[in-house]
XYZ file of C-alpha atoms in Angstrom:
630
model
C 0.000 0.000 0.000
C 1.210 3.408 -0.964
C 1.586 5.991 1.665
C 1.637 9.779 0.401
C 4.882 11.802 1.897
C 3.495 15.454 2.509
C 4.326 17.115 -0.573
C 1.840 14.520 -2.406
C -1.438 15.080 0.000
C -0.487 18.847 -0.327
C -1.004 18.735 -4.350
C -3.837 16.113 -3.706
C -5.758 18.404 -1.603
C -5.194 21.306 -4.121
C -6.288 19.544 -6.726
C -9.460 17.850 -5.411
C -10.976 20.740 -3.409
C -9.396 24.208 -4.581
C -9.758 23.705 -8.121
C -13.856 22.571 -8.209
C -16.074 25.494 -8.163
C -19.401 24.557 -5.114
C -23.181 25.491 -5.223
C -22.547 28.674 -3.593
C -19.888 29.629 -6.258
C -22.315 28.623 -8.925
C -24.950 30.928 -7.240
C -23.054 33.991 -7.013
C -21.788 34.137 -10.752
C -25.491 33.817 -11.604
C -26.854 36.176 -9.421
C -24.198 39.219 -9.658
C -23.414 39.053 -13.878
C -26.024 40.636 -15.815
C -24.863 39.051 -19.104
C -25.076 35.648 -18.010
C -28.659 36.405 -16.547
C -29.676 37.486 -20.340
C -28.026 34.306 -21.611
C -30.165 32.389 -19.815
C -33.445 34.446 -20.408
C -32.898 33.852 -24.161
C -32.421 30.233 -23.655
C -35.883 30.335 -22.267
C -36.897 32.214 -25.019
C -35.627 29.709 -27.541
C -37.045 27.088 -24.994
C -40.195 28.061 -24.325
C -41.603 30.250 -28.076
C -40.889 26.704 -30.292
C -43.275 24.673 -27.809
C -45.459 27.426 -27.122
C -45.998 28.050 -30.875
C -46.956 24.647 -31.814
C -49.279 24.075 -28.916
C -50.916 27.422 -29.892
C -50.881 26.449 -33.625
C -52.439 22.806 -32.941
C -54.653 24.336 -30.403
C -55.982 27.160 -32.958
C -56.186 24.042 -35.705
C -58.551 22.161 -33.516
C -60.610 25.344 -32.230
C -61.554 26.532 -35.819
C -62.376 22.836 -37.022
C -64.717 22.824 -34.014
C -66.094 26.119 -34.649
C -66.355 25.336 -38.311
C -68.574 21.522 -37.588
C -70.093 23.884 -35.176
C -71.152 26.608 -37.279
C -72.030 24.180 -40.338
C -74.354 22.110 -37.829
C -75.862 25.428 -37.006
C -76.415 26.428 -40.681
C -78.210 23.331 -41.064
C -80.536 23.325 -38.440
C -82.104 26.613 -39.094
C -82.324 25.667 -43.174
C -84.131 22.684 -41.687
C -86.436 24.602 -39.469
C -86.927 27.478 -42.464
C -87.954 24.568 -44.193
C -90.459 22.697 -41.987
C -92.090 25.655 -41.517
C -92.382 26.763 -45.119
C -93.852 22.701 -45.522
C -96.314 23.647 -43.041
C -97.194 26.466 -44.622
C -97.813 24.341 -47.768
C -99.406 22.025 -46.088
C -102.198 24.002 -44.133
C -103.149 25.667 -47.483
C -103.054 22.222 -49.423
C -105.721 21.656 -46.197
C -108.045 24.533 -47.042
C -108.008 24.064 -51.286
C -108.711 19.814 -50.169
C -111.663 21.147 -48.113
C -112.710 23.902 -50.663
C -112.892 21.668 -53.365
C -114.881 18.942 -51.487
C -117.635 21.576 -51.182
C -117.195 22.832 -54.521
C -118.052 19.288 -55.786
C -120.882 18.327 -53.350
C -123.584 17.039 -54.945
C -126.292 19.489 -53.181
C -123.939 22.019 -54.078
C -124.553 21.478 -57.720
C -127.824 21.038 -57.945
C -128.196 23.918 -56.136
C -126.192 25.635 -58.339
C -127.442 24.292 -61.665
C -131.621 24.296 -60.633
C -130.857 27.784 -58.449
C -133.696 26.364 -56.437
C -133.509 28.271 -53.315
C -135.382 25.558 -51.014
C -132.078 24.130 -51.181
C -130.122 26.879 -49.537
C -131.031 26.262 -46.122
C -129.835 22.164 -46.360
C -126.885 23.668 -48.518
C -126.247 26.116 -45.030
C -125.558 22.839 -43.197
C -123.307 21.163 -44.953
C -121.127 24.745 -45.056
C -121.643 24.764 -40.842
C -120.404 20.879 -40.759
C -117.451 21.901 -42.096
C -116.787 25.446 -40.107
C -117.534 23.154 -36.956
C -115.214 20.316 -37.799
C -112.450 21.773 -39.268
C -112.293 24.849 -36.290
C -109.829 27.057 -38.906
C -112.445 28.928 -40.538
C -113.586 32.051 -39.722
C -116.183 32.564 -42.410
C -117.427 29.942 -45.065
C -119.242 31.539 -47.802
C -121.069 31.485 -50.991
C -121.622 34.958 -52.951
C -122.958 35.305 -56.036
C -122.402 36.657 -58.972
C -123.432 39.870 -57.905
C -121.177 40.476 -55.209
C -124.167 39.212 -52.653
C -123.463 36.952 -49.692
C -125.685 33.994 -50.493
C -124.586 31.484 -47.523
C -122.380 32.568 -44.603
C -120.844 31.021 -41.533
C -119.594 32.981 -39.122
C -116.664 30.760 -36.642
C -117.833 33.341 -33.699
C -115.073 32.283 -31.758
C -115.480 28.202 -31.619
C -119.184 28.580 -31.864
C -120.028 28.753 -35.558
C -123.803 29.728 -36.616
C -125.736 30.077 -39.949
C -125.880 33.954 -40.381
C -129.068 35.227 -41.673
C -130.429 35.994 -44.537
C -130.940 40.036 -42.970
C -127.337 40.037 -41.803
C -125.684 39.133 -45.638
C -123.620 41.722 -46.873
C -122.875 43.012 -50.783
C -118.881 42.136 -50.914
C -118.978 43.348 -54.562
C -116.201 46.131 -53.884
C -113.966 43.737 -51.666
C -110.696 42.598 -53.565
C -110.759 39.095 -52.534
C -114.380 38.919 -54.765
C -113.183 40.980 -57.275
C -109.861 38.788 -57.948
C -111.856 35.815 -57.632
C -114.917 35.873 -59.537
C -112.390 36.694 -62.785
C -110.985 33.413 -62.507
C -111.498 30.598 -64.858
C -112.876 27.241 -63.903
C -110.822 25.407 -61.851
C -108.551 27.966 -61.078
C -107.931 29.365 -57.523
C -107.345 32.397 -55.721
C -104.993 33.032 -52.562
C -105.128 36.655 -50.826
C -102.538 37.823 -49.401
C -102.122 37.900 -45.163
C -103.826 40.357 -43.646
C -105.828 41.631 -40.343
C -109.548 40.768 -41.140
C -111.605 44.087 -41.560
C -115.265 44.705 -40.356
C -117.101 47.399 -40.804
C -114.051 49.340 -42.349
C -112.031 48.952 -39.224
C -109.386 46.371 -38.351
C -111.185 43.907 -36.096
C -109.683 43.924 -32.644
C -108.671 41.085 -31.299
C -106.371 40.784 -34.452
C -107.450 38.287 -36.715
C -104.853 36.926 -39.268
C -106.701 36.030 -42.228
C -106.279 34.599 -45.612
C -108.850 34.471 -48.294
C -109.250 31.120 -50.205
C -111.283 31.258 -53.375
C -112.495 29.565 -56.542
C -115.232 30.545 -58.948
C -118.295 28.777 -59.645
C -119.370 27.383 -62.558
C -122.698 25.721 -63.570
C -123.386 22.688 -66.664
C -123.786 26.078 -68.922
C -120.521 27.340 -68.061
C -122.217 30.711 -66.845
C -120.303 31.917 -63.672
C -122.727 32.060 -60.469
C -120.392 33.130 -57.917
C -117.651 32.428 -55.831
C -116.833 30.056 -52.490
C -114.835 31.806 -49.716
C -113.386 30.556 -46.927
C -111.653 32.818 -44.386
C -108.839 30.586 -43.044
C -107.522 31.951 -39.518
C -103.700 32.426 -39.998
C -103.128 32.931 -36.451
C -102.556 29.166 -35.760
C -100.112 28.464 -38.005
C -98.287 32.024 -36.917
C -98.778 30.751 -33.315
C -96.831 27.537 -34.298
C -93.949 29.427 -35.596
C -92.503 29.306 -32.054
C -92.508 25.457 -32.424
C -89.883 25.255 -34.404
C -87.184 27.278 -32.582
C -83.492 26.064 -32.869
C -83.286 24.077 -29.548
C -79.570 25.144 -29.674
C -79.429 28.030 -30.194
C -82.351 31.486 -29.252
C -83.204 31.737 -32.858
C -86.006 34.174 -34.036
C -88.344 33.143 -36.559
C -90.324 35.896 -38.840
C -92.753 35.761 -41.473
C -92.235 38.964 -44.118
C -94.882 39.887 -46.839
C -93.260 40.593 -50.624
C -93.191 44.822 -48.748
C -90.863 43.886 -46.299
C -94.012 43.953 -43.612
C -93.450 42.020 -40.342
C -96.692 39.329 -40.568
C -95.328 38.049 -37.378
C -91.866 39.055 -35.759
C -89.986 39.005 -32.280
C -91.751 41.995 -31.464
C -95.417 42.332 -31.453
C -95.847 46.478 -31.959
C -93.505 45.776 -35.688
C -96.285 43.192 -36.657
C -98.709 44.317 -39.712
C -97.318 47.876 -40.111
C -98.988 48.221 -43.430
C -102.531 47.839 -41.920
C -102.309 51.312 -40.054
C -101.077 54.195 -40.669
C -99.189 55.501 -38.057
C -97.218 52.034 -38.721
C -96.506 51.926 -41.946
C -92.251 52.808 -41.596
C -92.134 50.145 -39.308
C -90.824 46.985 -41.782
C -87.883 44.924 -41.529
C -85.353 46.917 -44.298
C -85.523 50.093 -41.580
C -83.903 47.637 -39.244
C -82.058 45.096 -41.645
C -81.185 47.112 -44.355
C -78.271 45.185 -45.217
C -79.933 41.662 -45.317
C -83.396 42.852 -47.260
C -81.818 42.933 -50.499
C -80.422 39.425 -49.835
C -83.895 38.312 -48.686
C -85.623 39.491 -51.682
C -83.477 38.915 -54.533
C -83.238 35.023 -53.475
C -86.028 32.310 -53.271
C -83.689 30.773 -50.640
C -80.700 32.294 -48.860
C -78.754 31.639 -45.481
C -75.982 34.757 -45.293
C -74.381 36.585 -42.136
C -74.224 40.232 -41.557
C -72.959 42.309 -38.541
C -76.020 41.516 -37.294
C -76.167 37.819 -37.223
C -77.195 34.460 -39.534
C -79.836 35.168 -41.898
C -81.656 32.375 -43.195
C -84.242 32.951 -45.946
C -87.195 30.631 -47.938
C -89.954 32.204 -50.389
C -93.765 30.398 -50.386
C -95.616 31.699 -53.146
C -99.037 30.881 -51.962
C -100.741 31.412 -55.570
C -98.268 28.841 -56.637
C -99.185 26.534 -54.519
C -102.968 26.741 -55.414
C -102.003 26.255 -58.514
C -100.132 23.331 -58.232
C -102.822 21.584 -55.939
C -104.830 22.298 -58.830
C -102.491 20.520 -61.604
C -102.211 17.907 -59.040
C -106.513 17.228 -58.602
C -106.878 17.609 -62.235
C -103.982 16.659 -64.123
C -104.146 19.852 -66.042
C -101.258 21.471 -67.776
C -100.027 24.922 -67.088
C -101.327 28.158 -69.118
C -98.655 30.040 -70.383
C -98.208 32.867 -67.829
C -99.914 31.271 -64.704
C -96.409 30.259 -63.269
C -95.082 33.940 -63.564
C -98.845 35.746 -62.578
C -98.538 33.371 -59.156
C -95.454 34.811 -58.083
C -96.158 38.361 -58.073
C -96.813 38.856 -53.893
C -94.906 36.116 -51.892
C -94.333 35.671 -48.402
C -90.801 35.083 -46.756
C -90.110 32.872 -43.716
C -87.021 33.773 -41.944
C -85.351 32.689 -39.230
C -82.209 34.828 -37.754
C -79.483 34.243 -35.114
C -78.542 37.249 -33.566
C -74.435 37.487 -33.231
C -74.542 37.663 -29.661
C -76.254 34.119 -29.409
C -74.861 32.545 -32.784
C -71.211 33.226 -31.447
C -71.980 33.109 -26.915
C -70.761 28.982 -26.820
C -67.663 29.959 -29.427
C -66.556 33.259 -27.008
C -67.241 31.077 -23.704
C -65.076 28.521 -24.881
C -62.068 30.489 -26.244
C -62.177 32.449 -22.654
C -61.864 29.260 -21.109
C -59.116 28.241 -23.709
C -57.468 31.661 -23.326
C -57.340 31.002 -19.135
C -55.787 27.515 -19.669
C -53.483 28.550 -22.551
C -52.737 31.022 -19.988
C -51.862 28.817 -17.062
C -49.983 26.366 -19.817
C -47.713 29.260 -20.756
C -47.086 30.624 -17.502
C -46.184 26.634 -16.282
C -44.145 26.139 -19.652
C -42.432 29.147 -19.305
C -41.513 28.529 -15.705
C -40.155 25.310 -17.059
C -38.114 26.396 -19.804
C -36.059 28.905 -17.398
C -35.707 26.079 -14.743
C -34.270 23.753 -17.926
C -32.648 26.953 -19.099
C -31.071 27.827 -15.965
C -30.103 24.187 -15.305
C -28.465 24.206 -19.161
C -26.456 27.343 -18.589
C -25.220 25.765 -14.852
C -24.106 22.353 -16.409
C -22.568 24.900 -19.183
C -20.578 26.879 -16.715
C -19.558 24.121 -14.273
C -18.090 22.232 -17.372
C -16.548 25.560 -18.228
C -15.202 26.269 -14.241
C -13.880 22.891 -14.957
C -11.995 23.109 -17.713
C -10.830 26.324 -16.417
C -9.936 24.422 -13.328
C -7.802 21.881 -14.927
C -5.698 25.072 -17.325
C -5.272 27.101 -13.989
C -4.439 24.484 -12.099
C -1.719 23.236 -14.463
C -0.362 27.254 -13.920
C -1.004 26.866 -10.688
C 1.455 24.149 -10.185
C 3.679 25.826 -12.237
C 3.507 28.730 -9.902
C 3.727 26.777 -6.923
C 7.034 25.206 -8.473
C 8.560 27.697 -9.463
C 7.910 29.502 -5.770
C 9.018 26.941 -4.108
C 11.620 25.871 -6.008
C 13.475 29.202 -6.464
C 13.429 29.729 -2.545
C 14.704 25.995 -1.875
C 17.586 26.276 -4.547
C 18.390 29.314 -2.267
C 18.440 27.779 1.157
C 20.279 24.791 -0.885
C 22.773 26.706 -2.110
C 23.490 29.379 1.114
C 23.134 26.232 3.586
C 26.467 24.813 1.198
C 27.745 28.159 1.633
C 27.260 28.596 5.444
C 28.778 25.018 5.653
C 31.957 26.337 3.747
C 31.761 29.350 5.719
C 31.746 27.219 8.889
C 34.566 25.331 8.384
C 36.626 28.462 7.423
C 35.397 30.069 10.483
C 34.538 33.467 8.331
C 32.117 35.222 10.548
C 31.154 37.714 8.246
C 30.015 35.751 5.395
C 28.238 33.106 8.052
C 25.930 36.255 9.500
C 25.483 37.546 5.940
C 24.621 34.084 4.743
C 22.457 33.417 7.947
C 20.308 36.613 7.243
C 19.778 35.408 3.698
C 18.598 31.959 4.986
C 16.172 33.227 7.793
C 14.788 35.926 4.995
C 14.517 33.436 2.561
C 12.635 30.535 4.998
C 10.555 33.630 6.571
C 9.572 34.267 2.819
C 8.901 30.757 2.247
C 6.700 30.457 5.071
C 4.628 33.101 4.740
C 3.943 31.865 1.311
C 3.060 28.291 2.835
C 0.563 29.437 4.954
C -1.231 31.808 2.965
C -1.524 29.030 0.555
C -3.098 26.277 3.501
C -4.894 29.404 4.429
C -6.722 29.916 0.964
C -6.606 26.212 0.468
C -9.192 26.012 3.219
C -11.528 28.908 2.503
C -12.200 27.249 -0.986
C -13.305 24.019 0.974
C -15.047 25.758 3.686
C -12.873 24.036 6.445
C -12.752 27.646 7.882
C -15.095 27.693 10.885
C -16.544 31.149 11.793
C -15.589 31.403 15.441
C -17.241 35.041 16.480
C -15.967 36.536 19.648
C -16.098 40.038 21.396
C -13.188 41.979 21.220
C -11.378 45.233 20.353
C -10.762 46.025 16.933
C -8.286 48.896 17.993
C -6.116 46.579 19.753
C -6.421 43.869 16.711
C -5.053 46.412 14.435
C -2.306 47.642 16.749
C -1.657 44.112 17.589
C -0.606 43.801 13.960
C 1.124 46.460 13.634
C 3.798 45.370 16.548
C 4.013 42.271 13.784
C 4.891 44.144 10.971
C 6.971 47.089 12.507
C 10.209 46.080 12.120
C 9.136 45.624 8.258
C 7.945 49.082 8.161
C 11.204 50.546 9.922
C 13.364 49.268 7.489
C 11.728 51.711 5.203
C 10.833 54.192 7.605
C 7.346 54.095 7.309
C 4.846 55.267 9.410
C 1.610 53.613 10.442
C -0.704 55.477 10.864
C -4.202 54.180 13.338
C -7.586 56.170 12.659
C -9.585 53.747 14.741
C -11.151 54.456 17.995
C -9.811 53.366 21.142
C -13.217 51.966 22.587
C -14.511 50.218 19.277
C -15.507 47.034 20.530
C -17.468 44.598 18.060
C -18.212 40.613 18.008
C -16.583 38.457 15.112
C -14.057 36.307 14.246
C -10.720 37.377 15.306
C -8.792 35.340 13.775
C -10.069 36.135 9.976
C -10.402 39.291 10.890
C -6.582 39.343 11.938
C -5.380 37.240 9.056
C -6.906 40.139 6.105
C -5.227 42.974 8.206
C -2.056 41.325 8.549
C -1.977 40.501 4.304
C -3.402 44.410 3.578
C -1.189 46.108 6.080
C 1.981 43.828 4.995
C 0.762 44.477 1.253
C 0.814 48.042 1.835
C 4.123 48.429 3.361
C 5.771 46.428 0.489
C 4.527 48.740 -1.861
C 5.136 52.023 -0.159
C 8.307 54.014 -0.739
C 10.911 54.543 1.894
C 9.678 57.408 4.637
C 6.252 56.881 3.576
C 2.985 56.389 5.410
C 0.363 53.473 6.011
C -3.297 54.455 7.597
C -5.916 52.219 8.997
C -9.419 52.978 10.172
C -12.296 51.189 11.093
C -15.782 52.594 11.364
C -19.749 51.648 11.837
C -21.775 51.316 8.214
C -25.272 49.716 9.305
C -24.754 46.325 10.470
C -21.557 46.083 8.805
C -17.856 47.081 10.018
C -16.317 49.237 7.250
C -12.194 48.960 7.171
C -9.192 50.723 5.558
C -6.180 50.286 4.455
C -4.357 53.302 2.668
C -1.044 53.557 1.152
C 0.363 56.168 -0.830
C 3.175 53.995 -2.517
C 3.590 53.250 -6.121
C -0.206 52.180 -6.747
C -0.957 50.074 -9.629
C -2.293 50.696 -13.515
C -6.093 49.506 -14.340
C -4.623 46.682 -16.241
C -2.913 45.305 -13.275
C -6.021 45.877 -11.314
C -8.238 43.841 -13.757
C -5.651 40.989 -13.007
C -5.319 41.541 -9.026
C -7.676 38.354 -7.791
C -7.247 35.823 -10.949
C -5.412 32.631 -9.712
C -3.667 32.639 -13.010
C -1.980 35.782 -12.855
C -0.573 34.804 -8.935
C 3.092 36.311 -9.805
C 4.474 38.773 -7.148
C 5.121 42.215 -7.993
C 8.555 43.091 -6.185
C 8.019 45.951 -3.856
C 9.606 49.154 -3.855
C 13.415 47.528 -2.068
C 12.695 44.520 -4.266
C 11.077 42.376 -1.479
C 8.959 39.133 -2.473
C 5.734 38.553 -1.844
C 3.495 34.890 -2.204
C 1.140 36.520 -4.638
C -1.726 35.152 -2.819
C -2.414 37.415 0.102
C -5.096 39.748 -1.533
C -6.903 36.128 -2.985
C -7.330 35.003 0.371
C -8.389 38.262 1.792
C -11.381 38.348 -1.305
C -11.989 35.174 -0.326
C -12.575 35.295 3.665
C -14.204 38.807 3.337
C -16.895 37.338 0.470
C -17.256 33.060 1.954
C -18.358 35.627 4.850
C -20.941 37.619 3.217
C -18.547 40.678 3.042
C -17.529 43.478 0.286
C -14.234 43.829 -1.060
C -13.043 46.633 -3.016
C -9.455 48.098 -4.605
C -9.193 51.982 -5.422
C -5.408 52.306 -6.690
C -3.282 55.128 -9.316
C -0.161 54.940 -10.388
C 2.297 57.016 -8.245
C -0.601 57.740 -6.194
C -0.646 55.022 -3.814
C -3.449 52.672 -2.999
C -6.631 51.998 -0.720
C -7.820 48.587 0.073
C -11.263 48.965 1.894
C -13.875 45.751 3.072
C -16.682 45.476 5.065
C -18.099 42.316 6.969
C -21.072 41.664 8.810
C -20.886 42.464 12.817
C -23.464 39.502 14.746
């Protein structure tokens, strides 16, 4: 087994402990240097932007193909209800024409028609109150002649219908429904447009939606004899609009004449503003101006404004008489009847206002926006930890390698230190020995000086280096005790006197007597001995030294002034780098170890201390720290 002589667990110790930078190194360089703080902020940056960009890209992605199946699934539903409700439409007036034409051909009906017998009337009235009391959607059945002369009339009379009599008919001559009716052809059929039902030359109150149903009558001679009439209550069917709301979404459905007119709407006070005056600017292009000219240039449309989702479907009720018609008789169309049917139309629309079409979409991108939020704020914190982690493992392979080049100089250093000084005490201790045996007393007290300069030297340099050795490994202990930091300083200068009489300096205490404070004595000692020694080397002959030591806060401020030979800014920048550790000669050539001020940096900082240099060529220099006082 190999046992290490001294010299070996001296380098062994140096090179394991001194020369690996700890935690609390690592710390400090990235708390104190601003550039290496940026560093790391941009390699969040670059961290954190990439991931955050694709997440937000893919998120994005997904949100508008959601929004898209959402807004297409939307579409569709309110085409589908536009279109129900047109069907209905259809279908309630394919209701009326089926029950209109089963009069038309009743067999009484004829015959009464044909023999004009008027005993037959009265049986005739029956068969027109069977259907008024069956079918419940009639407000008025009716049979006027020729003439414009109510022949047989049903009044509905609110669920209660009754033969009106013969002293209550009325001469409808100058009404439009008669007049558009009786110029019909066989077989052909009139549909009024919706309207409020009018007695008396006032609109009936309660309203009463109404839509006139006609067809003329013919008898075996062809001669016309009048018209049928039913008055088919439209309030139902406008009642059931609300049926077919969009269970998703708060749609609004409306029913527009070919005017623009509201027949039924949202709002009951902008329904059948052409029927009175004092209403007749209230219709749906002073409110949707940009969607009317949509609406009415298009059968069917679905379109968004500012506004909202439009969606749009035409009913041309002539048209459908017409084709119920062509459908009970097989008859062709006339040339014309497809484009006369389509002059007045009515438009069923349904509209989503913005604030409900887009209230689920906003909702969920606020709830998105929070947890893209959180995401970031998690990733981001992420990215600096990996960051900061990145740029440690960078720097501590870095410290390393610096390690490993300063401490090959290092070694050098210490070689070359040590070996110059024990070549000396080599070469005098041969000397002395020559001396000796020649018994020449001046040359053995010249070479004896030179030997107990030299090991002085040497050992000075020793300890300073075990000294610093330690403070990189910690094994300093702080060991705080009360004393007087007068006496410490004038403890050290009785050291270093006879150094400073050589050169007839003068040192110089600024400190008062009674300033008592509580740390460690020993570190404390150790920097004043290296700045005061430091100071004298570099002073001229006859000059001075000061030290003072005053209260800053909680901290002890302390200073050591010279006004020797100072230094240049490019020494200064070199001053604590372990690589530059080469001894200036002082001002009568005296050697130093080069590693005094490092191990004052070092005590004064491993205890939470300041350090600071202020120097000028020719000027001298000040050496001032501070330490915590506890």
């Amino acid at each position: 087994m190999h046992v290490f002589n001294p010299a070996e667990k001296f380098y062994i110790v140096v090179y394991n402990t001194v020369f690996q930078m700890d935690q609390k190194s690592k710390s400090r360089i990235f708390n104190e240097d601003g550039k290496k703080r940026i560093i790391i902020i941009g390699n969040t940056l670059l961290l954190f932007i990439p991931v955050f960009l694709i997440i937000l890209t893919i998120t994005i992605l997904i949100l508008d193909r959601q929004e898209k199946m959402e807004k297409q699934v939307y579409s569709d539903a309110e085409y589908s209800i536009v279109d129900v409700k047109l069907k209905s439409i259809e279908t309630e007036l394919n209701h009326v024409l089926h029950d209109l034409f089963t009069l038309k051909s009743n067999s009484l009906f004829n015959q009464y028609i044909n023999d004009n017998d008027p005993n037959l009337a009265n049986e005739l009235s029956e068969d027109f109150l069977n259907i008024a009391m069956h079918q419940r959607s009639y407000d008025q059945c009716r049979f006027i002649n020729e003439k414009g002369i109510e022949v047989i009339r049903i009044n509905f009379n609110n669920g209660n219908p009754y033969i009106v009599p013969d002293s209550s008919l009325q001469n409808k001559r100058n009404r439009y429904y008669f007049q558009e009716t009786i110029k019909l052809s066989e077989n052909e059929v009139y549909i009024s447009p919706l309207d409020l039902n009018i007695e008396n030359g006032e609109v009936e109150k309660p309203f009463k939606p109404m839509i006139r149903i006609g067809t003329p009558i013919f008898n075996k001679s062809n001669k016309n004899k009048g018209i049928l009439l039913f008055n088919f209550l439209a309030e139902d069917f406008l009642l059931q609009m609300e049926a077919y709301k969009n269970t998703m979404l708060q749609n609004q459905i409306m029913v527009l004449n070919s005017d623009g007119y509201w027949l039924k709407s949202p709002v009951k006070e902008h329904e059948w503003g052409f029927m009175f005056e004092n209403k007749k600017d209230i219709y749906f292009s002073n409110y949707y101006s940009d969607a009317w000219d949509n609406i009415t240039n298009n059968e069917t449309i679905q379109f968004e404004t500012k506004c909202g989702l439009f969606t749009s479907k035409t009913i041309y009720p002539a048209q459908v008489g017409l084709k119920y018609i062509h459908d009970l008789y097989t008859t062709e169309f006339k040339e014309g009847q497809l484009l006369q049917s389509k002059k007045y139309y009515w438009k069923i629309v349904s509209f989503v206002p913005n604030e409900v079409l887009y209230e689920e979409q906003n909702h969920r991108r606020k709830l998105i926006s929070i947890i893209l939020g959180l995401f970031s704020i998690s990733l981001l914190f992420m990215s600096g930890s990996l960051a900061k982690n990145r740029f440690l493992k960078n720097e501590a392979l870095k410290s390393l390698k610096l390690s490993n080049d300063t401490k090959d100089k290092f070694f050098s250093i210490i070689a070359h230190d040590l070996k110059g000084p024990f070549n000396s005490l080599i070469g005098f201790s041969d000397l002395l020995l020559e001396e000796i045996k020649s018994n020449n007393k001046a040359n053995i007290k010249k070479f004896s000086t030179i030997l107990h300069t030299t090991i002085n030297n040497t050992y000075d340099f020793i300890i300073n280096l075990l000294d610093w050795s330690r403070s990189q490994t910690n094994a300093i202990v702080y060991r705080p005790e009360i004393f007087n930091i007068n006496d410490l300083i004038l403890e050290n200068f009785r050291l270093l006197k006879p150094q400073a009489d050589k050169k007839n300096i003068v040192l110089i205490n600024l400190t008062s007597e009674d300033f008592n404070i509580q740390a460690d004595k020993n570190i404390l000692s150790t920097i004043f001995r290296n700045l005061i020694s430091n100071a004298i080397k570099y002073s001229n002959p006859g000059g001075e030294v000061k030290v003072e030591a005053n209260w800053s806060n909680s901290f002890v401020k302390c200073l050591v002034k010279d006004n020797g030979i100072g230094m240049s800014n490019e020494r200064l920048s070199e001053l604590f780098k372990l690589e530059s550790t080469k001894s200036t000669p002082g001002t009568n050539n005296e050697k130093g170890t080069g590693l005094g001020l490092i191990l004052c940096k070092e005590l004064i900082e491993n205890n939470k201390g300041t350090f600071k240099v202020d120097s000028e060529v020719g000027k001298g220099s000040s050496f001032w720290f501070t330490l915590p006082i506890g």
